[in-house]
mmCIF file of C-alpha atoms in Angstrom:
data_model
loop_
_atom_site.group_PDB
_atom_site.id
_atom_site.type_symbol
_atom_site.label_atom_id
_atom_site.label_comp_id
_atom_site.label_asym_id
_atom_site.label_seq_id
_atom_site.Cartn_x
_atom_site.Cartn_y
_atom_site.Cartn_z
ATOM 1 C CA MET T 23 120.193 150.908 181.026
ATOM 2 C CA PHE T 24 118.724 151.141 177.356
ATOM 3 C CA ARG T 25 121.826 151.771 175.753
ATOM 4 C CA ALA T 26 124.019 149.320 177.867
ATOM 5 C CA GLN T 27 121.431 146.484 176.777
ATOM 6 C CA TRP T 28 121.348 147.908 172.993
ATOM 7 C CA MET T 29 125.284 147.443 173.172
ATOM 8 C CA PHE T 30 125.353 144.296 174.686
ATOM 9 C CA GLU T 31 122.918 143.026 171.879
ATOM 10 C CA LEU T 32 125.367 144.447 168.947
ATOM 11 C CA ALA T 33 128.275 142.446 170.530
ATOM 12 C CA PRO T 34 129.254 139.405 168.135
ATOM 13 C CA GLY T 35 128.327 135.995 169.540
ATOM 14 C CA VAL T 36 125.571 136.999 171.797
ATOM 15 C CA GLY T 37 122.030 138.830 172.068
ATOM 16 C CA SER T 38 119.806 138.044 169.103
ATOM 17 C CA SER T 39 122.594 136.480 166.621
ATOM 18 C CA ASN T 40 122.067 133.482 169.559
ATOM 19 C CA LEU T 41 118.421 133.320 168.707
ATOM 20 C CA GLU T 42 118.685 133.591 165.176
ATOM 21 C CA THR T 43 121.303 130.610 165.011
ATOM 22 C CA ARG T 44 118.611 128.097 165.644
ATOM 23 C CA PRO T 45 116.286 128.648 163.025
ATOM 24 C CA CYS T 46 119.220 128.818 160.339
ATOM 25 C CA ARG T 47 120.243 125.406 161.573
ATOM 26 C CA ALA T 48 116.772 123.923 161.339
ATOM 27 C CA THR T 49 116.454 125.389 157.857
ATOM 28 C CA LYS T 50 119.441 123.589 156.528
ATOM 29 C CA GLY T 51 118.621 120.500 158.091
ATOM 30 C CA SER T 52 115.010 120.364 156.196
ATOM 31 C CA LEU T 53 116.403 121.310 153.072
ATOM 32 C CA LEU T 54 118.982 118.509 153.179
ATOM 33 C CA LYS T 55 115.992 116.103 154.230
ATOM 34 C CA ALA T 56 114.185 117.320 151.216
ATOM 35 C CA ASP T 57 117.392 116.795 148.651
ATOM 36 C CA THR T 58 117.312 113.078 150.157
ATOM 37 C CA LYS T 59 113.780 112.289 149.529
ATOM 38 C CA GLY T 60 113.939 113.982 146.323
ATOM 39 C CA LYS T 61 116.925 111.555 145.441
ATOM 40 C CA GLN T 62 115.224 108.553 146.646
ATOM 41 C CA GLU T 63 112.038 109.017 144.853
ATOM 42 C CA LEU T 64 114.250 109.468 141.323
ATOM 43 C CA ALA T 65 116.007 106.510 142.331
ATOM 44 C CA LYS T 66 112.669 104.771 142.757
ATOM 45 C CA GLU T 67 111.093 105.687 139.649
ATOM 46 C CA GLU T 68 114.376 105.038 137.801
ATOM 47 C CA LYS T 69 114.082 101.252 139.447
ATOM 48 C CA ALA T 70 110.361 101.214 138.668
ATOM 49 C CA ARG T 71 111.199 101.774 134.780
ATOM 50 C CA GLU T 72 113.813 99.571 134.464
ATOM 51 C CA LEU T 73 111.630 96.697 135.831
ATOM 52 C CA PHE T 74 108.964 97.895 133.884
ATOM 53 C CA LEU T 75 110.893 97.810 130.430
ATOM 54 C CA LYS T 76 112.208 94.094 131.306
ATOM 55 C CA ALA T 77 108.786 93.058 132.050
ATOM 56 C CA VAL T 78 107.915 94.643 128.446
ATOM 57 C CA GLU T 79 110.928 92.439 127.125
ATOM 58 C CA GLU T 80 109.766 89.331 128.994
ATOM 59 C CA GLU T 81 106.187 89.697 127.287
ATOM 60 C CA GLN T 82 107.659 90.187 123.903
ATOM 61 C CA ASN T 83 109.742 87.167 124.362
ATOM 62 C CA GLY T 84 106.469 85.037 125.550
ATOM 63 C CA ALA T 85 107.759 84.492 128.706
ATOM 64 C CA LEU T 86 104.077 85.836 130.707
ATOM 65 C CA TYR T 87 105.323 84.609 134.141
ATOM 66 C CA GLU T 88 108.103 86.348 134.441
ATOM 67 C CA ALA T 89 106.681 89.502 132.736
ATOM 68 C CA ILE T 90 103.590 89.805 135.340
ATOM 69 C CA LYS T 91 106.436 89.395 138.437
ATOM 70 C CA PHE T 92 108.441 92.443 137.056
ATOM 71 C CA TYR T 93 105.275 94.455 136.243
ATOM 72 C CA ARG T 94 103.992 93.662 139.956
ATOM 73 C CA ARG T 95 107.413 94.726 141.299
ATOM 74 C CA ALA T 96 107.307 97.886 139.046
ATOM 75 C CA MET T 97 103.541 99.207 140.212
ATOM 76 C CA GLN T 98 104.710 98.497 143.819
ATOM 77 C CA LEU T 99 107.391 101.027 143.344
ATOM 78 C CA VAL T 100 105.694 103.744 141.551
ATOM 79 C CA PRO T 101 101.823 102.598 140.851
ATOM 80 C CA ASP T 102 101.661 105.014 137.469
ATOM 81 C CA ILE T 103 104.817 104.217 135.894
ATOM 82 C CA GLU T 104 102.979 102.984 133.022
ATOM 83 C CA PHE T 105 102.027 106.337 132.323
ATOM 84 C CA LYS T 106 105.327 107.878 132.791
ATOM 85 C CA ILE T 107 107.062 106.228 129.850
ATOM 86 C CA THR T 108 106.920 106.814 126.488
ATOM 87 C CA TYR T 109 108.811 104.406 124.564
ATOM 88 C CA THR T 110 109.408 103.470 120.883
ATOM 89 C CA ARG T 111 111.581 100.815 119.235
ATOM 90 C CA SER T 112 114.801 102.188 118.542
ATOM 91 C CA PRO T 113 116.637 101.252 115.216
ATOM 92 C CA ASP T 114 119.424 99.188 116.927
ATOM 93 C CA GLY T 115 117.917 97.560 119.987
ATOM 94 C CA ASP T 116 119.595 94.519 121.636
ATOM 95 C CA GLY T 117 119.441 95.209 125.659
ATOM 96 C CA VAL T 118 116.366 96.915 127.346
ATOM 97 C CA GLY T 119 117.982 100.029 127.392
ATOM 98 C CA ASN T 120 118.845 100.165 123.614
ATOM 99 C CA SER T 121 115.379 98.781 122.606
ATOM 100 C CA TYR T 122 113.183 101.310 124.174
ATOM 101 C CA MET T 123 113.964 105.300 124.081
ATOM 102 C CA GLU T 124 111.827 108.089 125.123
ATOM 103 C CA ASP T 125 109.684 109.836 122.265
ATOM 104 C CA ASN T 126 111.165 113.012 122.128
ATOM 105 C CA ASP T 127 112.355 112.807 118.498
ATOM 106 C CA ASP T 128 109.067 112.953 116.320
ATOM 107 C CA SER T 129 110.122 115.906 114.521
ATOM 108 C CA LYS T 130 113.259 114.326 113.208
ATOM 109 C CA MET T 131 111.611 111.151 112.087
ATOM 110 C CA ALA T 132 108.487 112.716 110.660
ATOM 111 C CA ASP T 133 109.711 112.614 106.958
ATOM 112 C CA LEU T 134 111.730 109.304 106.509
ATOM 113 C CA LEU T 135 111.513 109.760 102.794
ATOM 114 C CA SER T 136 113.523 112.938 102.121
ATOM 115 C CA CYS T 137 116.025 111.400 105.090
ATOM 116 C CA PHE T 138 116.738 108.358 103.253
ATOM 117 C CA GLN T 139 116.846 110.052 100.048
ATOM 118 C CA GLN T 140 119.822 112.569 101.181
ATOM 119 C CA GLN T 141 121.568 109.852 102.698
ATOM 120 C CA LEU T 142 121.789 107.940 99.312
ATOM 121 C CA THR T 143 122.599 110.868 97.236
ATOM 122 C CA PHE T 144 126.252 111.621 99.523
ATOM 123 C CA GLN T 145 127.223 107.923 98.764
ATOM 124 C CA GLU T 146 129.175 106.932 95.691
ATOM 125 C CA SER T 147 128.735 108.469 92.345
ATOM 126 C CA VAL T 148 126.677 105.370 90.983
ATOM 127 C CA LEU T 149 123.424 105.648 93.032
ATOM 128 C CA LYS T 150 122.490 102.229 94.761
ATOM 129 C CA LEU T 151 119.284 101.793 96.470
ATOM 130 C CA CYS T 152 120.738 98.851 98.518
ATOM 131 C CA GLN T 153 124.074 97.186 99.317
ATOM 132 C CA PRO T 154 124.958 93.569 100.534
ATOM 133 C CA GLU T 155 125.488 93.275 104.060
ATOM 134 C CA LEU T 156 127.707 90.193 103.907
ATOM 135 C CA GLU T 157 130.364 89.752 100.808
ATOM 136 C CA SER T 158 128.983 86.887 98.688
ATOM 137 C CA ASN T 159 129.908 85.758 95.162
ATOM 138 C CA GLN T 160 126.172 85.579 94.206
ATOM 139 C CA THR T 161 124.710 88.550 92.187
ATOM 140 C CA HIS T 162 122.911 90.966 94.571
ATOM 141 C CA ILE T 163 119.774 92.526 94.064
ATOM 142 C CA SER T 164 121.051 96.058 94.048
ATOM 143 C CA VAL T 165 122.790 95.336 91.133
ATOM 144 C CA LEU T 166 119.129 95.176 89.221
ATOM 145 C CA PRO T 167 118.378 98.658 87.055
ATOM 146 C CA MET T 168 115.694 100.853 88.874
ATOM 147 C CA GLU T 169 113.156 99.928 86.598
ATOM 148 C CA VAL T 170 113.598 96.369 86.902
ATOM 149 C CA LEU T 171 113.351 96.931 90.600
ATOM 150 C CA MET T 172 110.041 99.012 90.407
ATOM 151 C CA TYR T 173 108.592 96.491 87.612
ATOM 152 C CA ILE T 174 109.202 93.600 90.713
ATOM 153 C CA PHE T 175 107.580 95.988 93.254
ATOM 154 C CA ARG T 176 104.223 96.154 91.067
ATOM 155 C CA TRP T 177 104.359 92.576 90.979
ATOM 156 C CA VAL T 178 104.006 92.684 94.621
ATOM 157 C CA VAL T 179 101.392 94.819 94.320
ATOM 158 C CA SER T 180 99.768 92.798 91.798
ATOM 159 C CA SER T 181 96.206 93.151 90.454
ATOM 160 C CA ASP T 182 94.628 92.639 93.762
ATOM 161 C CA LEU T 183 96.026 95.712 95.169
ATOM 162 C CA ASP T 184 97.948 93.966 98.212
ATOM 163 C CA LEU T 185 99.416 97.355 99.391
ATOM 164 C CA ARG T 186 100.023 95.785 102.673
ATOM 165 C CA SER T 187 102.604 93.615 101.240
ATOM 166 C CA LEU T 188 104.359 96.409 99.781
ATOM 167 C CA GLU T 189 104.132 98.242 103.012
ATOM 168 C CA GLN T 190 105.986 95.322 104.642
ATOM 169 C CA LEU T 191 108.597 95.023 101.990
ATOM 170 C CA SER T 192 109.380 98.823 102.828
ATOM 171 C CA GLN T 193 110.787 97.630 106.003
ATOM 172 C CA VAL T 194 113.528 95.444 104.667
ATOM 173 C CA CYS T 195 116.054 98.596 103.785
ATOM 174 C CA ARG T 196 116.251 102.216 103.208
ATOM 175 C CA GLY T 197 116.112 101.442 99.248
ATOM 176 C CA PHE T 198 113.233 99.540 99.419
ATOM 177 C CA TYR T 199 111.504 102.267 101.352
ATOM 178 C CA ILE T 200 111.910 104.698 98.837
ATOM 179 C CA CYS T 201 110.741 102.433 96.071
ATOM 180 C CA ALA T 202 107.520 101.627 98.001
ATOM 181 C CA ARG T 203 106.725 105.400 98.092
ATOM 182 C CA ASP T 204 106.830 105.907 94.716
ATOM 183 C CA PRO T 205 103.942 107.924 93.694
ATOM 184 C CA GLU T 206 103.517 106.006 90.375
ATOM 185 C CA ILE T 207 102.635 102.812 91.983
ATOM 186 C CA TRP T 208 99.976 104.833 94.678
ATOM 187 C CA ARG T 209 98.603 106.665 91.725
ATOM 188 C CA LEU T 210 98.061 103.712 89.881
ATOM 189 C CA ALA T 211 96.265 102.068 92.826
ATOM 190 C CA CYS T 212 94.042 104.904 93.248
ATOM 191 C CA LEU T 213 92.784 104.920 89.640
ATOM 192 C CA LYS T 214 92.112 101.349 89.592
ATOM 193 C CA VAL T 215 90.105 102.123 92.761
ATOM 194 C CA TRP T 216 88.212 105.275 92.017
ATOM 195 C CA GLY T 217 88.897 106.052 88.741
ATOM 196 C CA ARG T 218 88.434 109.061 86.764
ATOM 197 C CA SER T 219 86.839 110.812 90.067
ATOM 198 C CA CYS T 220 90.555 110.430 91.845
ATOM 199 C CA ILE T 221 92.218 112.821 88.842
ATOM 200 C CA LYS T 222 92.579 115.606 91.317
ATOM 201 C CA LEU T 223 94.913 115.118 94.454
ATOM 202 C CA VAL T 224 93.238 117.776 96.673
ATOM 203 C CA PRO T 225 92.331 117.990 99.864
ATOM 204 C CA TYR T 226 95.358 115.134 100.230
ATOM 205 C CA THR T 227 99.235 115.970 100.090
ATOM 206 C CA SER T 228 100.202 112.561 98.081
ATOM 207 C CA TRP T 229 98.567 109.422 96.292
ATOM 208 C CA ARG T 230 99.359 107.347 99.440
ATOM 209 C CA GLU T 231 97.399 109.384 101.524
ATOM 210 C CA MET T 232 94.493 109.505 99.331
ATOM 211 C CA PHE T 233 94.760 105.553 99.238
ATOM 212 C CA LEU T 234 94.782 105.390 103.035
ATOM 213 C CA GLU T 235 92.505 107.837 104.023
ATOM 214 C CA ARG T 236 89.612 107.974 101.588
ATOM 215 C CA PRO T 237 86.904 105.673 101.969
ATOM 216 C CA ARG T 238 86.791 102.310 99.921
ATOM 217 C CA VAL T 239 86.120 98.567 100.145
ATOM 218 C CA ARG T 240 88.874 96.106 101.233
ATOM 219 C CA PHE T 241 89.762 93.419 98.694
ATOM 220 C CA ASP T 242 91.947 91.346 100.688
ATOM 221 C CA GLY T 243 89.200 89.109 102.362
ATOM 222 C CA VAL T 244 85.488 89.120 102.464
ATOM 223 C CA TYR T 245 82.700 90.871 104.211
ATOM 224 C CA ILE T 246 80.532 88.570 106.565
ATOM 225 C CA SER T 247 77.315 88.697 108.373
ATOM 226 C CA LYS T 248 75.711 86.266 110.209
ATOM 227 C CA THR T 249 72.017 86.163 110.920
ATOM 228 C CA THR T 250 69.854 84.236 113.360
ATOM 229 C CA TYR T 251 66.000 83.869 114.197
ATOM 230 C CA ILE T 252 63.405 81.620 115.594
ATOM 231 C CA ARG T 253 60.648 80.231 113.157
ATOM 232 C CA GLN T 254 57.690 78.484 114.481
ATOM 233 C CA GLY T 255 57.187 75.166 113.348
ATOM 234 C CA GLU T 256 53.955 73.160 112.756
ATOM 235 C CA GLN T 257 51.881 71.774 115.055
ATOM 236 C CA SER T 258 51.870 67.807 116.170
ATOM 237 C CA LEU T 259 49.242 65.892 114.604
ATOM 238 C CA ASP T 260 47.884 64.774 118.328
ATOM 239 C CA GLY T 261 48.124 69.242 118.886
ATOM 240 C CA PHE T 262 50.078 68.499 122.175
ATOM 241 C CA TYR T 263 53.567 70.492 120.886
ATOM 242 C CA ARG T 264 54.431 72.682 118.421
ATOM 243 C CA ALA T 265 58.134 72.701 117.370
ATOM 244 C CA TRP T 266 60.402 75.810 117.098
ATOM 245 C CA HIS T 267 63.246 76.159 114.582
ATOM 246 C CA GLN T 268 66.459 78.157 115.092
ATOM 247 C CA VAL T 269 67.439 79.352 111.860
ATOM 248 C CA GLU T 270 70.948 80.585 110.726
ATOM 249 C CA TYR T 271 72.433 81.518 107.689
ATOM 250 C CA TYR T 272 75.491 83.833 106.578
ATOM 251 C CA ARG T 273 75.991 86.640 103.838
ATOM 252 C CA TYR T 274 79.604 86.790 102.223
ATOM 253 C CA ILE T 275 80.431 89.577 99.782
ATOM 254 C CA ARG T 276 83.834 89.839 98.012
ATOM 255 C CA PHE T 277 84.813 92.703 96.172
ATOM 256 C CA PHE T 278 87.395 92.966 93.511
ATOM 257 C CA PRO T 279 89.743 95.769 92.146
ATOM 258 C CA ASP T 280 88.283 95.759 88.884
ATOM 259 C CA GLY T 281 84.507 96.619 89.604
ATOM 260 C CA HIS T 282 83.249 92.790 90.040
ATOM 261 C CA VAL T 283 81.608 92.106 93.194
ATOM 262 C CA MET T 284 80.433 88.159 94.835
ATOM 263 C CA VAL T 285 77.547 87.641 96.760
ATOM 264 C CA LEU T 286 76.326 84.700 98.818
ATOM 265 C CA THR T 287 74.017 83.662 100.912
ATOM 266 C CA THR T 288 74.181 80.069 102.388
ATOM 267 C CA PRO T 289 73.787 78.154 105.766
ATOM 268 C CA GLU T 290 77.761 76.949 105.301
ATOM 269 C CA GLU T 291 80.008 78.359 107.858
ATOM 270 C CA PRO T 292 82.960 80.481 106.727
ATOM 271 C CA GLN T 293 85.409 77.754 107.242
ATOM 272 C CA SER T 294 83.967 75.965 104.214
ATOM 273 C CA ILE T 295 82.953 78.676 102.042
ATOM 274 C CA VAL T 296 85.599 81.676 102.043
ATOM 275 C CA PRO T 297 88.364 79.592 100.190
ATOM 276 C CA ARG T 298 85.774 78.845 97.189
ATOM 277 C CA LEU T 299 85.853 82.860 96.600
ATOM 278 C CA ARG T 300 88.937 83.646 95.934
ATOM 279 C CA THR T 301 88.021 83.774 92.111
ATOM 280 C CA ARG T 302 85.293 84.729 90.205
ATOM 281 C CA ASN T 303 85.850 81.139 88.579
ATOM 282 C CA THR T 304 84.020 79.524 91.364
ATOM 283 C CA ARG T 305 81.768 76.292 91.008
ATOM 284 C CA THR T 306 79.122 77.587 93.690
ATOM 285 C CA ASP T 307 75.665 77.417 92.356
ATOM 286 C CA ALA T 308 73.862 79.954 94.514
ATOM 287 C CA ILE T 309 76.515 82.740 93.745
ATOM 288 C CA LEU T 310 75.545 85.840 92.159
ATOM 289 C CA LEU T 311 77.671 87.888 89.982
ATOM 290 C CA GLY T 312 77.635 91.635 89.173
ATOM 291 C CA HIS T 313 79.026 94.946 89.442
ATOM 292 C CA TYR T 314 79.683 97.709 92.085
ATOM 293 C CA ARG T 315 80.195 101.575 92.371
ATOM 294 C CA LEU T 316 81.460 103.874 95.323
ATOM 295 C CA SER T 317 79.181 106.938 95.694
ATOM 296 C CA GLN T 318 80.294 109.639 97.999
ATOM 297 C CA ASP T 319 77.320 112.145 99.042
ATOM 298 C CA THR T 320 77.697 115.723 100.248
ATOM 299 C CA ASP T 321 77.289 114.444 103.662
ATOM 300 C CA ASN T 322 80.733 112.784 103.660
ATOM 301 C CA GLN T 323 79.077 109.190 103.872
ATOM 302 C CA THR T 324 80.247 106.600 101.197
ATOM 303 C CA LYS T 325 77.939 104.086 99.727
ATOM 304 C CA VAL T 326 78.220 101.004 97.709
ATOM 305 C CA PHE T 327 75.696 100.246 94.960
ATOM 306 C CA ALA T 328 75.870 96.757 93.006
ATOM 307 C CA VAL T 329 73.878 95.055 90.820
ATOM 308 C CA ILE T 330 74.061 91.273 90.823
ATOM 309 C CA THR T 331 72.597 88.441 88.799
ATOM 310 C CA LYS T 332 72.621 84.931 89.317
ATOM 311 C CA LYS T 333 75.466 82.862 87.407
ATOM 312 C CA LYS T 334 74.193 81.822 84.128
ATOM 313 C CA GLU T 335 74.796 78.101 83.159
ATOM 314 C CA GLU T 336 74.519 76.890 79.725
ATOM 315 C CA LYS T 337 72.256 74.069 79.722
ATOM 316 C CA PRO T 338 72.667 71.284 76.894
ATOM 317 C CA LEU T 339 69.969 70.793 74.546
ATOM 318 C CA ASP T 340 67.393 67.623 75.339
ATOM 319 C CA TYR T 341 67.082 66.335 71.875
ATOM 320 C CA LYS T 342 64.675 63.461 73.518
ATOM 321 C CA TYR T 343 61.469 65.162 73.561
ATOM 322 C CA ARG T 344 62.179 67.768 70.353
ATOM 323 C CA TYR T 345 59.308 66.266 68.506
ATOM 324 C CA PHE T 346 56.913 67.562 71.233
ATOM 325 C CA ARG T 347 55.088 70.745 71.451
ATOM 326 C CA ARG T 348 56.263 72.872 74.958
ATOM 327 C CA VAL T 349 54.312 75.134 76.711
ATOM 328 C CA ALA T 350 55.453 78.607 76.205
ATOM 329 C CA VAL T 351 57.425 79.917 79.305
ATOM 330 C CA GLN T 352 57.618 83.551 79.832
ATOM 331 C CA GLU T 353 61.452 84.303 79.739
ATOM 332 C CA ALA T 354 62.535 87.310 82.288
ATOM 333 C CA ASP T 355 66.084 88.364 83.587
ATOM 334 C CA GLN T 356 66.480 88.436 87.250
ATOM 335 C CA SER T 357 68.452 91.251 88.836
ATOM 336 C CA PHE T 358 69.246 92.316 92.495
ATOM 337 C CA HIS T 359 70.172 95.880 93.435
ATOM 338 C CA VAL T 360 71.807 96.303 96.596
ATOM 339 C CA GLY T 361 72.823 99.676 98.510
ATOM 340 C CA LEU T 362 75.488 99.500 101.275
ATOM 341 C CA GLN T 363 76.510 102.147 103.564
ATOM 342 C CA LEU T 364 80.454 101.667 104.279
ATOM 343 C CA CYS T 365 81.955 103.097 107.694
ATOM 344 C CA SER T 366 84.678 102.078 110.072
ATOM 345 C CA SER T 367 84.232 100.235 113.325
ATOM 346 C CA GLY T 368 86.850 99.807 116.243
ATOM 347 C CA HIS T 369 90.556 100.384 115.200
ATOM 348 C CA GLN T 370 90.012 98.626 111.837
ATOM 349 C CA ARG T 371 89.003 100.924 108.786
ATOM 350 C CA PHE T 372 86.336 100.741 106.461
ATOM 351 C CA ASN T 373 85.323 97.122 107.875
ATOM 352 C CA LYS T 374 81.736 97.538 108.130
ATOM 353 C CA LEU T 375 78.944 97.482 105.909
ATOM 354 C CA ILE T 376 75.320 98.724 106.997
ATOM 355 C CA TRP T 377 72.013 97.716 104.491
ATOM 356 C CA ILE T 378 70.238 100.544 103.201
ATOM 357 C CA HIS T 379 68.715 99.187 100.094
ATOM 358 C CA HIS T 380 67.486 95.693 98.451
ATOM 359 C CA SER T 381 65.541 94.954 95.600
ATOM 360 C CA CYS T 382 64.406 92.725 92.770
ATOM 361 C CA HIS T 383 64.125 93.705 89.826
ATOM 362 C CA VAL T 384 62.110 91.466 86.774
ATOM 363 C CA THR T 385 62.421 92.245 83.122
ATOM 364 C CA TYR T 386 60.011 90.352 80.799
ATOM 365 C CA LYS T 387 61.687 89.725 77.473
ATOM 366 C CA SER T 388 58.459 89.440 75.687
ATOM 367 C CA THR T 389 57.138 93.036 76.461
ATOM 368 C CA GLY T 390 60.209 94.633 78.142
ATOM 369 C CA GLU T 391 58.268 95.544 81.156
ATOM 370 C CA THR T 392 59.928 95.664 84.504
ATOM 371 C CA ALA T 393 58.482 94.775 87.855
ATOM 372 C CA VAL T 394 60.451 95.685 90.909
ATOM 373 C CA THR T 395 60.340 94.372 94.341
ATOM 374 C CA ALA T 396 61.832 95.917 97.533
ATOM 375 C CA PHE T 397 62.630 94.431 100.463
ATOM 376 C CA GLU T 398 62.147 96.324 103.668
ATOM 377 C CA ILE T 399 65.542 96.674 105.816
ATOM 378 C CA ASP T 400 64.613 95.295 109.023
ATOM 379 C CA LYS T 401 66.784 93.254 111.993
ATOM 380 C CA MET T 402 67.241 90.287 109.400
ATOM 381 C CA TYR T 403 69.612 92.658 107.402
ATOM 382 C CA THR T 404 72.549 92.202 109.957
ATOM 383 C CA PRO T 405 75.631 94.544 109.061
ATOM 384 C CA LEU T 406 78.212 92.698 107.519
ATOM 385 C CA PHE T 407 82.090 92.827 109.082
ATOM 386 C CA PHE T 408 85.263 92.274 107.054
ATOM 387 C CA ALA T 409 87.512 89.336 107.715
ATOM 388 C CA ARG T 410 91.102 89.450 106.301
ATOM 389 C CA VAL T 411 91.972 86.289 104.386
ATOM 390 C CA ARG T 412 95.611 86.004 103.880
ATOM 391 C CA SER T 413 95.332 83.127 100.820
ATOM 392 C CA TYR T 414 93.535 85.773 98.643
ATOM 393 C CA THR T 415 96.675 87.702 98.361
ATOM 394 C CA ALA T 416 99.133 84.612 98.568
ATOM 395 C CA PHE T 417 99.945 84.793 94.702
ATOM 396 C CA SER T 418 100.051 87.286 91.990
ATOM 397 C CA GLU T 419 98.862 86.485 88.646
ATOM 398 C CA ARG T 420 99.086 89.942 87.120
ATOM 399 C CA PRO T 421 101.161 93.042 88.046
ATOM 400 C CA LEU T 422 99.827 96.256 88.968
#
């Protein structure tokens, strides 16, 4: 009996083979369903990616309403589509697919300078930094010698150290990119900011990296702070009320690359004061002029120390009372010593100054004695924040 049953199960198409057929068919069906579901997910993600990039393009073109619609449709398909796309602007971007690509070639684009230099080396026997895009009968800037081009770039930087314009100029073409990375330009800029203290390049790899990374004050704008407080007024004659006054005033500090500094405290708002601080030859009476220096302590905190005095004005002699005896007034020189800590705030670098010291020094000329009065740094000394002013670097007076 057992042998007969065993032989029956070994026969093809019967027995246990029928039992195994059903699970195999079920397994194949589940695999097909999983494959179809995976393809649907990929298609949905691709559609969401296309909608998201379309929304980015519409947002850049200013069509915010259309951009919101595409953003909403993309988020409905894949809620986290924003985090699945890493895009950078490609060199030749006309359409949506061409203007954004996944950021997989960072290593290839790490050193653009050496890449552009190699491309220029394998051109004609005469080295040209740039070539005209269209044929023209006019003389192109590529005809100029390298020395003349570098002199033009030094005028772009100017004595105001407008390195921002130099970086914008480097985006014109490959040749201008190479000229803008010239080590001599960045070395002169570093020497003008830090003087002899930046003779050694260590720990930085280039002069450009030193200028961008090392703490320094900024010259293309002004540091501004606003102070507001409530002051108690005098009591009325009948004694029924006492007035309270809200006092507001601003402090402005403007630094120059040659070591000069201007300080002004006034209740006038920045719209009327900032244009007057473009040059040191301002006619504002209450302005203080002086010199500053940068100091970096062992704790890697950069401090700015300045000595400022009131602007001296030559008064004409009054001959009307020259025969009268005047009461002798003790002449004295007054100066203010200021200490500030330089730090960064938010996405901007070196844009905040915190008060750490403020004192008044009065030196009497007759005796040579100096009286020092130190002011307490309290809440009235609010931090100063940097505001960039485009008109300060709109014109170049001298080359770098």
